[in-house]
CSV table of C-alpha atoms and ligand atoms in Angstrom, one decimal:
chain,number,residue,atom,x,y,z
A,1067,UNK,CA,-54.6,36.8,-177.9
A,1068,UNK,CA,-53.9,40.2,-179.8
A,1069,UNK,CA,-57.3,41.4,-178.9
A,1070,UNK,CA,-56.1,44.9,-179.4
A,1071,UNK,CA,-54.7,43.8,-182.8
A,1072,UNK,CA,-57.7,41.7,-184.1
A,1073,UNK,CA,-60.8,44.7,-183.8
A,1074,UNK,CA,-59.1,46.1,-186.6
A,1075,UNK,CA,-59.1,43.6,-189.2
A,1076,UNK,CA,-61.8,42.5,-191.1
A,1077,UNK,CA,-63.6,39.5,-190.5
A,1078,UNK,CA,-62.2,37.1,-193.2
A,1079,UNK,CA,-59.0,37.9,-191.3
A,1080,UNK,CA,-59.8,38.3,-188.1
A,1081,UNK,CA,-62.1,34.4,-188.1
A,1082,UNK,CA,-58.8,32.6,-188.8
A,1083,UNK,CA,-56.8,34.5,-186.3
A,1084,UNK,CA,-58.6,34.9,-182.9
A,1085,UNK,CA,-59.8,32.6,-180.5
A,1086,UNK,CA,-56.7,30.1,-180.4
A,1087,UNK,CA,-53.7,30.4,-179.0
A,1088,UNK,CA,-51.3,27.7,-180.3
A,1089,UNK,CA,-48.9,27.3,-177.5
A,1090,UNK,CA,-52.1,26.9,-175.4
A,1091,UNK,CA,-52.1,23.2,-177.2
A,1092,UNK,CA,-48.6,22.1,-177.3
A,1093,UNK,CA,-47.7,24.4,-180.3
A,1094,UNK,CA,-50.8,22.0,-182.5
A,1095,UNK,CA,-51.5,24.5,-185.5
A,1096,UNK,CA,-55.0,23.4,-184.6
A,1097,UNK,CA,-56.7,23.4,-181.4
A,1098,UNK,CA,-56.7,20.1,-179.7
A,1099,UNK,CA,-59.9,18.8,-178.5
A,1100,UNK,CA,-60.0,19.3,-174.7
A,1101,UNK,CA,-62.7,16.7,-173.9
A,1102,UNK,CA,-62.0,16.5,-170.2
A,1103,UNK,CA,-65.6,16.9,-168.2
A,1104,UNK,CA,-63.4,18.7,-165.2
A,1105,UNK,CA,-60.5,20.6,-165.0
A,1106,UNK,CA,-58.1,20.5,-162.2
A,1107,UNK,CA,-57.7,24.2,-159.9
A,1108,UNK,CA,-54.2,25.9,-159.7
A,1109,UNK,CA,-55.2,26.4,-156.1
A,1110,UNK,CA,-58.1,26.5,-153.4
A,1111,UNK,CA,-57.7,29.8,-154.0
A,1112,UNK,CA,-58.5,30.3,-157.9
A,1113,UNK,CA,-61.4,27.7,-157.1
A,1114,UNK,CA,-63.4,29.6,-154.8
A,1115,UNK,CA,-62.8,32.7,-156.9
A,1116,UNK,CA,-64.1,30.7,-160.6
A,1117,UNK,CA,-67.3,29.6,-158.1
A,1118,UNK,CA,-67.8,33.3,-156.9
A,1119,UNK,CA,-67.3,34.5,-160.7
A,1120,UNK,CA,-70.0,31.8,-162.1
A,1121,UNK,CA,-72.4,32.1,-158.8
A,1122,UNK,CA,-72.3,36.2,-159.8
A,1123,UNK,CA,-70.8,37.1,-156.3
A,1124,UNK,CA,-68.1,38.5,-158.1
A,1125,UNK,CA,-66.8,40.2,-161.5
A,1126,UNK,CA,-63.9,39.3,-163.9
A,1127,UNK,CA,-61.4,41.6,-164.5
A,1128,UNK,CA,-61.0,42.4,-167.8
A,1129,UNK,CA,-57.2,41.2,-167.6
A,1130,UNK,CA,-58.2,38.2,-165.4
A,1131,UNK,CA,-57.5,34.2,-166.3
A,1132,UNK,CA,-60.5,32.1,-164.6
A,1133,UNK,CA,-60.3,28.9,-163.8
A,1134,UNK,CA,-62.4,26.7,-165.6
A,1135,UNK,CA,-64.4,24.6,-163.4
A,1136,UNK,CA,-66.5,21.6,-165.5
A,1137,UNK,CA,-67.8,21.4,-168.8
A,1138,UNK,CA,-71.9,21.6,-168.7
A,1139,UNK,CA,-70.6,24.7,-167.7
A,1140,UNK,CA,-67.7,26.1,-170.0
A,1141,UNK,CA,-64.9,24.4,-171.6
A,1142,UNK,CA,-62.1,25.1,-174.0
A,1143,UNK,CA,-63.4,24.0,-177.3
A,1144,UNK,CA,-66.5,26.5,-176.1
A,1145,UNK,CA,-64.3,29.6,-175.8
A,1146,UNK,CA,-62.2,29.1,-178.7
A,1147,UNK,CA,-65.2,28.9,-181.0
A,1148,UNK,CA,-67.2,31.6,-179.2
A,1149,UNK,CA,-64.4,33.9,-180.1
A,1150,UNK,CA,-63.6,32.6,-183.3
A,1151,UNK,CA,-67.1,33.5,-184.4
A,1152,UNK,CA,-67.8,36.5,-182.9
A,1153,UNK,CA,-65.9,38.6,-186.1
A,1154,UNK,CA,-68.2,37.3,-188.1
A,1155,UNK,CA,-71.0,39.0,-186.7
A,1156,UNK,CA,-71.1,42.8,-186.8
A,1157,UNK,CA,-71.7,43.9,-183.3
A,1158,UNK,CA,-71.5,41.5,-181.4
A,1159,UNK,CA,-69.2,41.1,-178.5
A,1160,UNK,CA,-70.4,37.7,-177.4
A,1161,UNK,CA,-71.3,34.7,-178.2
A,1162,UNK,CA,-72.7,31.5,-176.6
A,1163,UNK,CA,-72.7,28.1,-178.7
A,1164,UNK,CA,-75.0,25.5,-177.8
A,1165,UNK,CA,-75.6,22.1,-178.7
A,1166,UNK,CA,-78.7,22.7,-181.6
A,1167,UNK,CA,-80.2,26.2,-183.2
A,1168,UNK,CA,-83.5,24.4,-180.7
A,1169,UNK,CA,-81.3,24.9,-177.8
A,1170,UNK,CA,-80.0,28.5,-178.9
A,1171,UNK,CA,-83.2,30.2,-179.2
A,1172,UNK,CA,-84.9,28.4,-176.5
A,1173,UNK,CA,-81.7,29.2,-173.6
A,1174,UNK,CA,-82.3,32.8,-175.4
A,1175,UNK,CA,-85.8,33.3,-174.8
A,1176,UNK,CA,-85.9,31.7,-171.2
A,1177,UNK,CA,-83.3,34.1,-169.8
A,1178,UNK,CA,-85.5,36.6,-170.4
A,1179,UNK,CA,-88.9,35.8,-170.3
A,1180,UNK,CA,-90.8,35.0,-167.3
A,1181,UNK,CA,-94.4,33.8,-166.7
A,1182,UNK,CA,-96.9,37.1,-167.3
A,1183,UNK,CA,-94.8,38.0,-169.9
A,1184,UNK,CA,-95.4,38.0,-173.5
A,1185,UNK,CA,-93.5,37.1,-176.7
A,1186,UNK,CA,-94.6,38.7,-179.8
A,1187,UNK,CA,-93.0,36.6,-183.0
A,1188,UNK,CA,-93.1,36.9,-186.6
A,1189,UNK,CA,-95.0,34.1,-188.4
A,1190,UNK,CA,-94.2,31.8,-190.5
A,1191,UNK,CA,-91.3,30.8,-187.9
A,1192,UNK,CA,-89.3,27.8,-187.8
A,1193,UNK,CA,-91.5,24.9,-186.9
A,1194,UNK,CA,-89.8,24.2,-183.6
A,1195,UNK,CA,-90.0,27.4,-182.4
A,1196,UNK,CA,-93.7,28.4,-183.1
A,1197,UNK,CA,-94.2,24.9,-181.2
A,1198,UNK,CA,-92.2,26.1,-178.3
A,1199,UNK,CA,-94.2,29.6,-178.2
A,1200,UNK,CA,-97.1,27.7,-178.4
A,1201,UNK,CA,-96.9,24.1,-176.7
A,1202,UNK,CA,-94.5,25.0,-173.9
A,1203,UNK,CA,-94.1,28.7,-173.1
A,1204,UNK,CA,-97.9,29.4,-173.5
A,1205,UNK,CA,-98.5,26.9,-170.6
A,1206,UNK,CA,-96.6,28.3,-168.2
A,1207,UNK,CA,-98.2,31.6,-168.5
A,1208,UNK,CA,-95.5,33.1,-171.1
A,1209,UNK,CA,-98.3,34.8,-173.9
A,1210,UNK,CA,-97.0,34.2,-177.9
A,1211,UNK,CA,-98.4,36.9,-179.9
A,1212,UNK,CA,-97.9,36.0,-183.8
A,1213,UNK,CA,-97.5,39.1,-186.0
A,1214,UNK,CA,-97.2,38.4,-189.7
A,1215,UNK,CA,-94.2,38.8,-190.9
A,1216,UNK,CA,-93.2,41.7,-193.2
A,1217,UNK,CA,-96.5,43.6,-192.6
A,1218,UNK,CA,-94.1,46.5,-191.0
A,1219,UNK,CA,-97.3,48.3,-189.8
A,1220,UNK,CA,-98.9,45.5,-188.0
A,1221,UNK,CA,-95.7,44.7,-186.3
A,1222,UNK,CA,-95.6,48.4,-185.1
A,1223,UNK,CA,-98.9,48.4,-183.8
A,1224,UNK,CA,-98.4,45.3,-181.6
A,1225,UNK,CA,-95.1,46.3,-180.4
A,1226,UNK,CA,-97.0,49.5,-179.4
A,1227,UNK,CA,-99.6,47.6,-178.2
A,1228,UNK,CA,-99.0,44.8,-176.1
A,1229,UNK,CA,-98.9,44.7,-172.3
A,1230,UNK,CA,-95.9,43.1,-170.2
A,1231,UNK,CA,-93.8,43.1,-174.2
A,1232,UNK,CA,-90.7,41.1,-173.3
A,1233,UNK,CA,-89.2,40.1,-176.2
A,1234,UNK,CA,-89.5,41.0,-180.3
A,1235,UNK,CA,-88.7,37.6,-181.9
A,1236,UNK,CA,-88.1,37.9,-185.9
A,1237,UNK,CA,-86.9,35.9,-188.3
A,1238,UNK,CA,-86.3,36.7,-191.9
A,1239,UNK,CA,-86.3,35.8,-194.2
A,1240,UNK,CA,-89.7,33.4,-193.7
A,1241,UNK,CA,-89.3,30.4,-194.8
A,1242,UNK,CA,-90.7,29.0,-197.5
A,1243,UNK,CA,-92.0,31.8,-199.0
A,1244,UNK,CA,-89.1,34.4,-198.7
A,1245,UNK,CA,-90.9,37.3,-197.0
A,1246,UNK,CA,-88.8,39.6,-195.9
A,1247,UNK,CA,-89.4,41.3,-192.0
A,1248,UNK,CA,-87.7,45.0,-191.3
A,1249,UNK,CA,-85.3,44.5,-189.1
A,1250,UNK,CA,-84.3,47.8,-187.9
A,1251,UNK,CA,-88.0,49.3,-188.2
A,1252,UNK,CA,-89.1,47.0,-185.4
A,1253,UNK,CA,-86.0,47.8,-183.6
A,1254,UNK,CA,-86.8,51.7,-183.9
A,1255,UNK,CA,-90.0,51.1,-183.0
A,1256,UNK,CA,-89.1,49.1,-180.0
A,1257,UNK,CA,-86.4,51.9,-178.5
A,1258,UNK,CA,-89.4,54.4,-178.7
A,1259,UNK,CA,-91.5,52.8,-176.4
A,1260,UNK,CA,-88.6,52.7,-173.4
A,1261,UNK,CA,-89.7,55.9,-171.2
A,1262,UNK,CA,-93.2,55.8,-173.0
A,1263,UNK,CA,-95.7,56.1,-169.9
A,1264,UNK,CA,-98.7,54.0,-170.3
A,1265,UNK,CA,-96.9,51.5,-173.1
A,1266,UNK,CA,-98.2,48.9,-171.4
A,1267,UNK,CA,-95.5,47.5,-170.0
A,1268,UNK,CA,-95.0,46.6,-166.2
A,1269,UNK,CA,-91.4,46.2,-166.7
A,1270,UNK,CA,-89.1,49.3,-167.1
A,1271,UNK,CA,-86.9,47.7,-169.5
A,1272,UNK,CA,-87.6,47.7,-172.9
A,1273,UNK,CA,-88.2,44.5,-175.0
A,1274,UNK,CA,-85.2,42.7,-176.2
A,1275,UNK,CA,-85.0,42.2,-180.0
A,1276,UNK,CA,-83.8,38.4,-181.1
A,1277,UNK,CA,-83.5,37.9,-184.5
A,1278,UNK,CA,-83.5,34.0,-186.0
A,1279,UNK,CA,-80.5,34.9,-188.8
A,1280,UNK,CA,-80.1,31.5,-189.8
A,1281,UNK,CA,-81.3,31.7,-193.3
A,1282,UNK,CA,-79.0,35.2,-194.6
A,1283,UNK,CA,-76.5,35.2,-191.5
A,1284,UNK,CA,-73.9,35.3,-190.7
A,1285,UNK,CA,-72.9,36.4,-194.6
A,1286,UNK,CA,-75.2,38.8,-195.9
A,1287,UNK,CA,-77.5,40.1,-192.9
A,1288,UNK,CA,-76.2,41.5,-190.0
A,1289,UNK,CA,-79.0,42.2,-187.3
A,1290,UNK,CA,-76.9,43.5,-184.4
A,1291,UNK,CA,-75.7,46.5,-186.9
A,1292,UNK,CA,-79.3,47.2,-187.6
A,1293,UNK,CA,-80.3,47.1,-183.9
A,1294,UNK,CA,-81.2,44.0,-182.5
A,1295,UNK,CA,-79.7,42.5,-179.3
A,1296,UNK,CA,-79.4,38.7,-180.0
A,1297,UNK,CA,-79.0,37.2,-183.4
A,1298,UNK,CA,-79.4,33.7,-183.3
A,1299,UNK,CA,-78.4,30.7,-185.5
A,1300,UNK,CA,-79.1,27.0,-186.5
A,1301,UNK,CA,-75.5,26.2,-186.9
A,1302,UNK,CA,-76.8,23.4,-188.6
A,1303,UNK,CA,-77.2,25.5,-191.7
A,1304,UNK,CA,-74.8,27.7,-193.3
A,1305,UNK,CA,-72.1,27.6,-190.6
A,1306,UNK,CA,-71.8,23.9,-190.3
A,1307,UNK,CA,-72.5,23.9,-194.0
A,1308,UNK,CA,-71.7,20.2,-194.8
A,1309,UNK,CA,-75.2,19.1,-193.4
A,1310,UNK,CA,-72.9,17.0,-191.0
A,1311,UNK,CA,-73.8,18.7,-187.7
A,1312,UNK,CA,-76.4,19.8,-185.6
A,1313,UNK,CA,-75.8,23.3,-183.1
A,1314,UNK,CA,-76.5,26.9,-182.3
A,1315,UNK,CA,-75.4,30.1,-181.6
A,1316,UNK,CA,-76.7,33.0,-180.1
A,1317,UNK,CA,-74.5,36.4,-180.1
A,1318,UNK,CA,-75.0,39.6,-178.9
A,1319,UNK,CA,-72.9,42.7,-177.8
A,1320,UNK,CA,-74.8,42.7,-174.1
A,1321,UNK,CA,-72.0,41.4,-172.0
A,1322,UNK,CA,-75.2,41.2,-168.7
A,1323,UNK,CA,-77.4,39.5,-171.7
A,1324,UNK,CA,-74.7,36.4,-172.5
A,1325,UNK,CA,-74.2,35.9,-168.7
A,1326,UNK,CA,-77.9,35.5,-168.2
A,1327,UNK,CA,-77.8,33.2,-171.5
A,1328,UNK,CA,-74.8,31.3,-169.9
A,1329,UNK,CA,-76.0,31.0,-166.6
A,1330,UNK,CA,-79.5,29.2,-168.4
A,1331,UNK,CA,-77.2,27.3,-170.7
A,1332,UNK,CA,-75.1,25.7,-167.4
A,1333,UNK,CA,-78.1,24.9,-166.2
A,1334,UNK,CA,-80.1,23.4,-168.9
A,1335,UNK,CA,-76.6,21.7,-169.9
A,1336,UNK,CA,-77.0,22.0,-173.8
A,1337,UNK,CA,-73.6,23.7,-174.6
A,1338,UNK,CA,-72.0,22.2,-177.8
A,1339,UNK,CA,-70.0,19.6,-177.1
A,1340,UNK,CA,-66.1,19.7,-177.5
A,1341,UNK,CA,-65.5,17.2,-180.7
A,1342,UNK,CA,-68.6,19.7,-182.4
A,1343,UNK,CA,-67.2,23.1,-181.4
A,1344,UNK,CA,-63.7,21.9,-183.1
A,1345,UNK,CA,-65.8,20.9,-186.2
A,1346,UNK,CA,-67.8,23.8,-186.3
A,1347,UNK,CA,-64.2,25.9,-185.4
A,1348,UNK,CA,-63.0,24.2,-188.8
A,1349,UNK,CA,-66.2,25.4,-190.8
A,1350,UNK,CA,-66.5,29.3,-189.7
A,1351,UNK,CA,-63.4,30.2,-192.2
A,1352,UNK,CA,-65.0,29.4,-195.0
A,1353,UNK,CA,-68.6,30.7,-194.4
A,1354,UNK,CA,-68.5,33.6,-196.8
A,1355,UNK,CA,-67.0,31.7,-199.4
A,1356,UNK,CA,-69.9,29.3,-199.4
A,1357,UNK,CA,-72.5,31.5,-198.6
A,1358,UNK,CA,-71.1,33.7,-201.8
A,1359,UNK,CA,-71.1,30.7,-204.3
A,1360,UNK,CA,-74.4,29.5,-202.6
A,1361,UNK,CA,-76.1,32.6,-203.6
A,1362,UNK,CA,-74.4,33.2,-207.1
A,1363,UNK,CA,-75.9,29.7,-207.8
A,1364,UNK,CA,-79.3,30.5,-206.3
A,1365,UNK,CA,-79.8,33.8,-208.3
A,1366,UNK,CA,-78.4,32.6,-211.8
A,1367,UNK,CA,-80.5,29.5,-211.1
A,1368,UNK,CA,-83.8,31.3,-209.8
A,1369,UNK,CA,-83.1,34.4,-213.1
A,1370,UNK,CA,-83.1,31.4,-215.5
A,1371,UNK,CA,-85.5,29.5,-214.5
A,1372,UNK,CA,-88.0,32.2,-214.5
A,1373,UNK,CA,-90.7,32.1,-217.4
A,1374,UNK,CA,-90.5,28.7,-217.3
A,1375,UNK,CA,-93.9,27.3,-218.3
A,1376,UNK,CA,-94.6,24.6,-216.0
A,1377,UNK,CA,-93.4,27.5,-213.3
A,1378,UNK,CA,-96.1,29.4,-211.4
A,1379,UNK,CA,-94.0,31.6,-210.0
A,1380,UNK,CA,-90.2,31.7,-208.2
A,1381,UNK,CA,-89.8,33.3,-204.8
A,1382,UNK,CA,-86.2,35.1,-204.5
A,1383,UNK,CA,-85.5,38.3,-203.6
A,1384,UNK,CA,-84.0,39.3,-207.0
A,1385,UNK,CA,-87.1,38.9,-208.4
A,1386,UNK,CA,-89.7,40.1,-205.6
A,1387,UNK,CA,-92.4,41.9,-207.3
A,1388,UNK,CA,-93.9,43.4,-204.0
A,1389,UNK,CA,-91.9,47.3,-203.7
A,1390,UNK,CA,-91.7,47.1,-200.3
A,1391,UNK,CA,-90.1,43.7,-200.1
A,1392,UNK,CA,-87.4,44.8,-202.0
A,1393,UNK,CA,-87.0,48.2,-200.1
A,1394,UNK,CA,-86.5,45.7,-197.3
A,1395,UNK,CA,-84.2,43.8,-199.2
A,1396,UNK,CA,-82.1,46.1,-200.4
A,1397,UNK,CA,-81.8,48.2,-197.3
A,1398,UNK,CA,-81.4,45.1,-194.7
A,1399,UNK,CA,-79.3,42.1,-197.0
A,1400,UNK,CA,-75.6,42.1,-198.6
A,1401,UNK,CA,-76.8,39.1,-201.3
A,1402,UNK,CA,-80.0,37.4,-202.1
A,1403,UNK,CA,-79.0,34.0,-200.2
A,1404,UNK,CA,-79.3,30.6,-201.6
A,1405,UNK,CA,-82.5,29.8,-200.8
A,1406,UNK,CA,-85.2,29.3,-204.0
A,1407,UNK,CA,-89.2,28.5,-204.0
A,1408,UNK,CA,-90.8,27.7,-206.9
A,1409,UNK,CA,-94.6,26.7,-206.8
A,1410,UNK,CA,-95.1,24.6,-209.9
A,1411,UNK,CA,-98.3,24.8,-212.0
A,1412,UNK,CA,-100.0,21.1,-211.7
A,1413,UNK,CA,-99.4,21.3,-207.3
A,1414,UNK,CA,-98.5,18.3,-205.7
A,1415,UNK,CA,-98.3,15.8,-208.2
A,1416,UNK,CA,-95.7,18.4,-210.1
A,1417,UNK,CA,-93.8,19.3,-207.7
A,1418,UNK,CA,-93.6,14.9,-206.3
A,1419,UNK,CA,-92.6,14.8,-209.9
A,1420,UNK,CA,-89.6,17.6,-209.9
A,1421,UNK,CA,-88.5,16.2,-206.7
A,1422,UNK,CA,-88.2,12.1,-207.9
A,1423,UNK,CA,-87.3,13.5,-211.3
A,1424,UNK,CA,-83.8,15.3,-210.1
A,1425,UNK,CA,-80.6,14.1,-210.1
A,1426,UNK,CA,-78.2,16.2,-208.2
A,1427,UNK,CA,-80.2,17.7,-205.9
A,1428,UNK,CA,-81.4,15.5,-203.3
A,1429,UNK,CA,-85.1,15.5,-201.7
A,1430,UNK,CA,-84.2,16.4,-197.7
A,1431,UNK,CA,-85.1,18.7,-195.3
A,1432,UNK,CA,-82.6,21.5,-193.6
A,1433,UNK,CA,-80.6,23.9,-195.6
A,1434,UNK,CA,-77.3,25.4,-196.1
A,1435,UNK,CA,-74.9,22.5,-196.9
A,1436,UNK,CA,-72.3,22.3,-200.1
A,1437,UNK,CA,-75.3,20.4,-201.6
A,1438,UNK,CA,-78.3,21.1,-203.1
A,1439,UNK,CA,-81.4,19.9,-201.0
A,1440,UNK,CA,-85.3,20.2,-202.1
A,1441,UNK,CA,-88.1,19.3,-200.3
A,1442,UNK,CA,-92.0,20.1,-200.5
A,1443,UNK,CA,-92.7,22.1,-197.2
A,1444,UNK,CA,-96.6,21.6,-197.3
A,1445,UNK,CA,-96.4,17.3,-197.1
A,1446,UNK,CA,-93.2,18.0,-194.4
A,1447,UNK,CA,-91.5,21.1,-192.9
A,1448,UNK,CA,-95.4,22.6,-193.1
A,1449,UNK,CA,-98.0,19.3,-192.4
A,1450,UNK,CA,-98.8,20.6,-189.0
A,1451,UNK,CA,-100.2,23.6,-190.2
A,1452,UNK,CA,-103.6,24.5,-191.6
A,1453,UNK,CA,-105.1,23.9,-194.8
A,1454,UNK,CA,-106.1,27.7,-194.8
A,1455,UNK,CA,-102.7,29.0,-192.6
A,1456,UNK,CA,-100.8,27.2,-195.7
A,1457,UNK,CA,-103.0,28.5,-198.3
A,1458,UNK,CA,-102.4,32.2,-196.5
A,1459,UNK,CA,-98.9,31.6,-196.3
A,1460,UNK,CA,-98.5,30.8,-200.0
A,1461,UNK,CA,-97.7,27.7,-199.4
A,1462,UNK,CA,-99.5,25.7,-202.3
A,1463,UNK,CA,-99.2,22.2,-202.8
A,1464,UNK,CA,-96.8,23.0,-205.7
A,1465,UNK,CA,-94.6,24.7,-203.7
A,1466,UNK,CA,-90.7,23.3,-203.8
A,1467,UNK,CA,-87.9,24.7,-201.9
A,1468,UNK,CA,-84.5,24.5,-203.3
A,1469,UNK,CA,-81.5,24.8,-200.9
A,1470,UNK,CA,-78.7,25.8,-203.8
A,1471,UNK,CA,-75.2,24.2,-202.9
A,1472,UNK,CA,-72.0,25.1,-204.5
A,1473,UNK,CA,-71.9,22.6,-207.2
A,1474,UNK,CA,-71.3,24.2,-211.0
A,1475,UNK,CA,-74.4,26.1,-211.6
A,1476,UNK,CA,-74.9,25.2,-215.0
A,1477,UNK,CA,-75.2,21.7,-214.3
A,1478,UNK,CA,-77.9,22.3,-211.6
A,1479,UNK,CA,-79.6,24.6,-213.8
A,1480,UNK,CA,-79.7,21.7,-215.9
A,1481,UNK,CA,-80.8,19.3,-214.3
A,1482,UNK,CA,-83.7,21.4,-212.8
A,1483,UNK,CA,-84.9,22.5,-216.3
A,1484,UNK,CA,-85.1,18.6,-217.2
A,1485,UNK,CA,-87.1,17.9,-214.1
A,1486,UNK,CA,-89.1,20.3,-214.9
A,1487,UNK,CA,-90.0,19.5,-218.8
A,1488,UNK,CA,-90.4,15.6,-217.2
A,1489,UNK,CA,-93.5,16.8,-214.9
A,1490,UNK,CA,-96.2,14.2,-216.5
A,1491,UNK,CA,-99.2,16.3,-215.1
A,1492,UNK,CA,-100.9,18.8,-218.1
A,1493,UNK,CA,-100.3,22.8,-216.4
A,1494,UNK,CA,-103.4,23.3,-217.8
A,1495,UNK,CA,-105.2,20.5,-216.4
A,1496,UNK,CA,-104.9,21.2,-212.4
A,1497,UNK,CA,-105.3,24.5,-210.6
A,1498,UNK,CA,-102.4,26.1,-208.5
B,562,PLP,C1,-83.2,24.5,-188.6
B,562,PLP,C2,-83.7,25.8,-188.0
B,562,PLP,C3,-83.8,26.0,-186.7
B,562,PLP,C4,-83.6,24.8,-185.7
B,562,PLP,O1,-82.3,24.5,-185.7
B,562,PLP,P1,-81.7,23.0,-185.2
B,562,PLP,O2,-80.3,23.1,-185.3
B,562,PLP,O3,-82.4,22.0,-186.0
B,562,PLP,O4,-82.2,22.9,-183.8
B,562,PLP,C5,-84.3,27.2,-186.2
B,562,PLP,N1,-84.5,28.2,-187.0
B,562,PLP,C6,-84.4,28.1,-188.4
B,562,PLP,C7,-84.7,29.2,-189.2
B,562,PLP,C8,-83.9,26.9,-188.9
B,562,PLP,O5,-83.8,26.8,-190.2
């Protein structure tokens, strides 16, 4: 590969020209799909050397071909994607695909973290994850410290003031509610407490900063640039984008970092699988384009629909009302994203009513596909939680989250202001 070539062009260009190597599959324009589970050793020789490289005995050169061994481990389809994506992603220098966004943040987080340490995370976070803080690495000794997210100020002071701090996990924006977290303030934050006597830390190393970009990345947020050291991804979302796949990816520009991810992900076993990498492979060109329509849709959609009277109020960060939420925005995000709330006046019944009453979106969970998903987070995504966490959160029981596709815009717009003037419950007549 033109390596040397390739770290000059942009990423558009550089997505559909790195990673694969043509005359490395019989001249195929496209990668085949290597789905072999071993791979047979051009001698003793390079097969001791591939074990000595994996086991950590010894380095790669940076010229050097090595063998590959068996596929929990590494395999074709891996390396051509891991490559192939790693453009898209300012900073980073590595990447590691896995075989769900679950198994990318969790490989992430257990490389690092050990029992005694502690975890401090924003919150909301993905349901999954705040389960895996919680229910597993809580148990075996691993503290979770929830920080609310976008309250920059608290965030500092726990950074600052939590003993054996191992890792700053973040994402943002939250979901449903759109609240934006700072990246690089947390980051900046972090790098001053290295050399800080008396931080609390037992550990010389700093915290590592992980980032869950899956709702603005790879398009329009780019966490690495601002200073964190592992953005991670659902590749479920955006980067699959036909709602067709489940996987995850976790990138960073710490070569020592991926290797501790990989040696986790060999031994867990949950790398993606060959037939998904060469999906996924087929998706990453067209990211941007998506994303771009995606968001076009979701701001012309949530600018419209704003003022609407059965409309309590629309989260989107074009129309954020809160100053420092849009400092954040503006400062940290390329485009708004494609992700709308809107908490209806007349709660649950309106917004059960706006979700049987559309047409061309459909009611589903996840996000980021060519089509336009709603769901109500506080009867799904949300019913573990609280009655008070959700009413903190903003999470009413009118709340709807729209997940804009790239279908024309007017005709969603449409079809969301009909479902809208069909909710059957009085505004008036129920509180928000
Ligand atoms: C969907 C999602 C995940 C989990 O990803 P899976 O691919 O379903 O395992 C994690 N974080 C965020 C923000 C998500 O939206």
């Amino acid at each position: 590969m033109p390596e040397n070539k390739s770290t000059q062009l942009r990423p558009e260009t550089d997505v559909l020209t790195r990673g694969f190597d043509p005359s490395l599959s019989v001249g195929s324009a496209r990668p085949a799909v290597f789905r072999s589970s071993t791979y047979v050793f051009s001698s003793p020789e390079a097969a001791e050397r591939a074990f000595d490289i994996m086991g950590g005995r010894a380095q790669r050169t940076a010229e050097e071909n090595v063998d590959l061994v068996y596929s929990r481990f590494n395999h074709p389809n891996a390396q051509i994607l891991e490559d192939q994506i790693i453009p898209l992603e300012p900073g980073a220098s590595a990447a590691a695909v896995f075989n769900s966004g679950m198994a990318a943040i969790m490989t992430a987080l257990l490389a690092v973290l050990k029992p005694g340490d502690a975890i401090l995370y924003t919150v909301p976070i993905y349901g999954g994850t705040q389960t895996f803080i919680q229910g597993f690495l809580q148990p075996f000794g691993i503290q979770g410290i929830p920080v609310p997210a976008g309250r920059s100020e608290a965030i500092d002071q726990a950074i600052r003031g939590s003993r054996n701090l191992r890792v700053v996990l973040i994402e943002t924006p939250a979901n449903p509610t759109i609240v934006m977290t700072d990246i690089r303030r947390a980051c900046e934050t972090v790098a001053r407490l290295s050399g800080t006597p008396g931080n609390g830390s037992s550990s010389p190393e700093r915290p590592v900063v992980m980032i869950d970009n899956t709702f603005l990345g790879p398009a329009f947020q780019h966490p690495l640039a601002l200073g964190a050291d592992v953005s991670l991804y659902s590749a479920t979302k955006y980067l699959g984008g036909y709602s067709d796949i489940i996987g995850g990816v976790a990138l960073t520009r710490d070569l020592g970092l991926i290797g501790k991810i990989r040696s986790k992900r060999s031994l867990f076993g949950n790398i993606l699988q060959p037939d998904e990498c060469w999906i996924l492979n087929t998706r990453l060109p067209a990211v941007t384009l998506r994303m771009n329509r995606q968001s076009k849709n979701a701001q012309r959609i949530a600018e419209k629909l704003s003022g609407h009277p059965n409309i309590r109020k629309i989260y989107y960060p074009t129309l954020f009302e809160d100053p420092d939420q849009a400092r954040i925005f503006h400062g940290q995000c390329d485009f708004p994203g494609g992700l709308v709330s809107i908490d209806l006046k007349g709660g649950k019944q309106a917004a059960f009513d706006f979700l049987r009453n559309v047409r061309l979106a459909r009611n589903a969970v996840s996000l980021g596909g060519v089509e336009t998903l709603a769901c109500h987070p506080r009867s799904t995504t949300h019913s573990a939680w609280t009655a008070q966490d959700l009413d903190e959160a903003g999470i009413t029981e009118g709340l709807v989250r729209i997940s804009c596709g790239i279908e024309d815009w007017r005709d969603l717009r449409a079809d969301f202001e009909q479902a809208l003037d069909s909710i059957s419950v009085s505004p008036a007549s129920t509180p928000a």
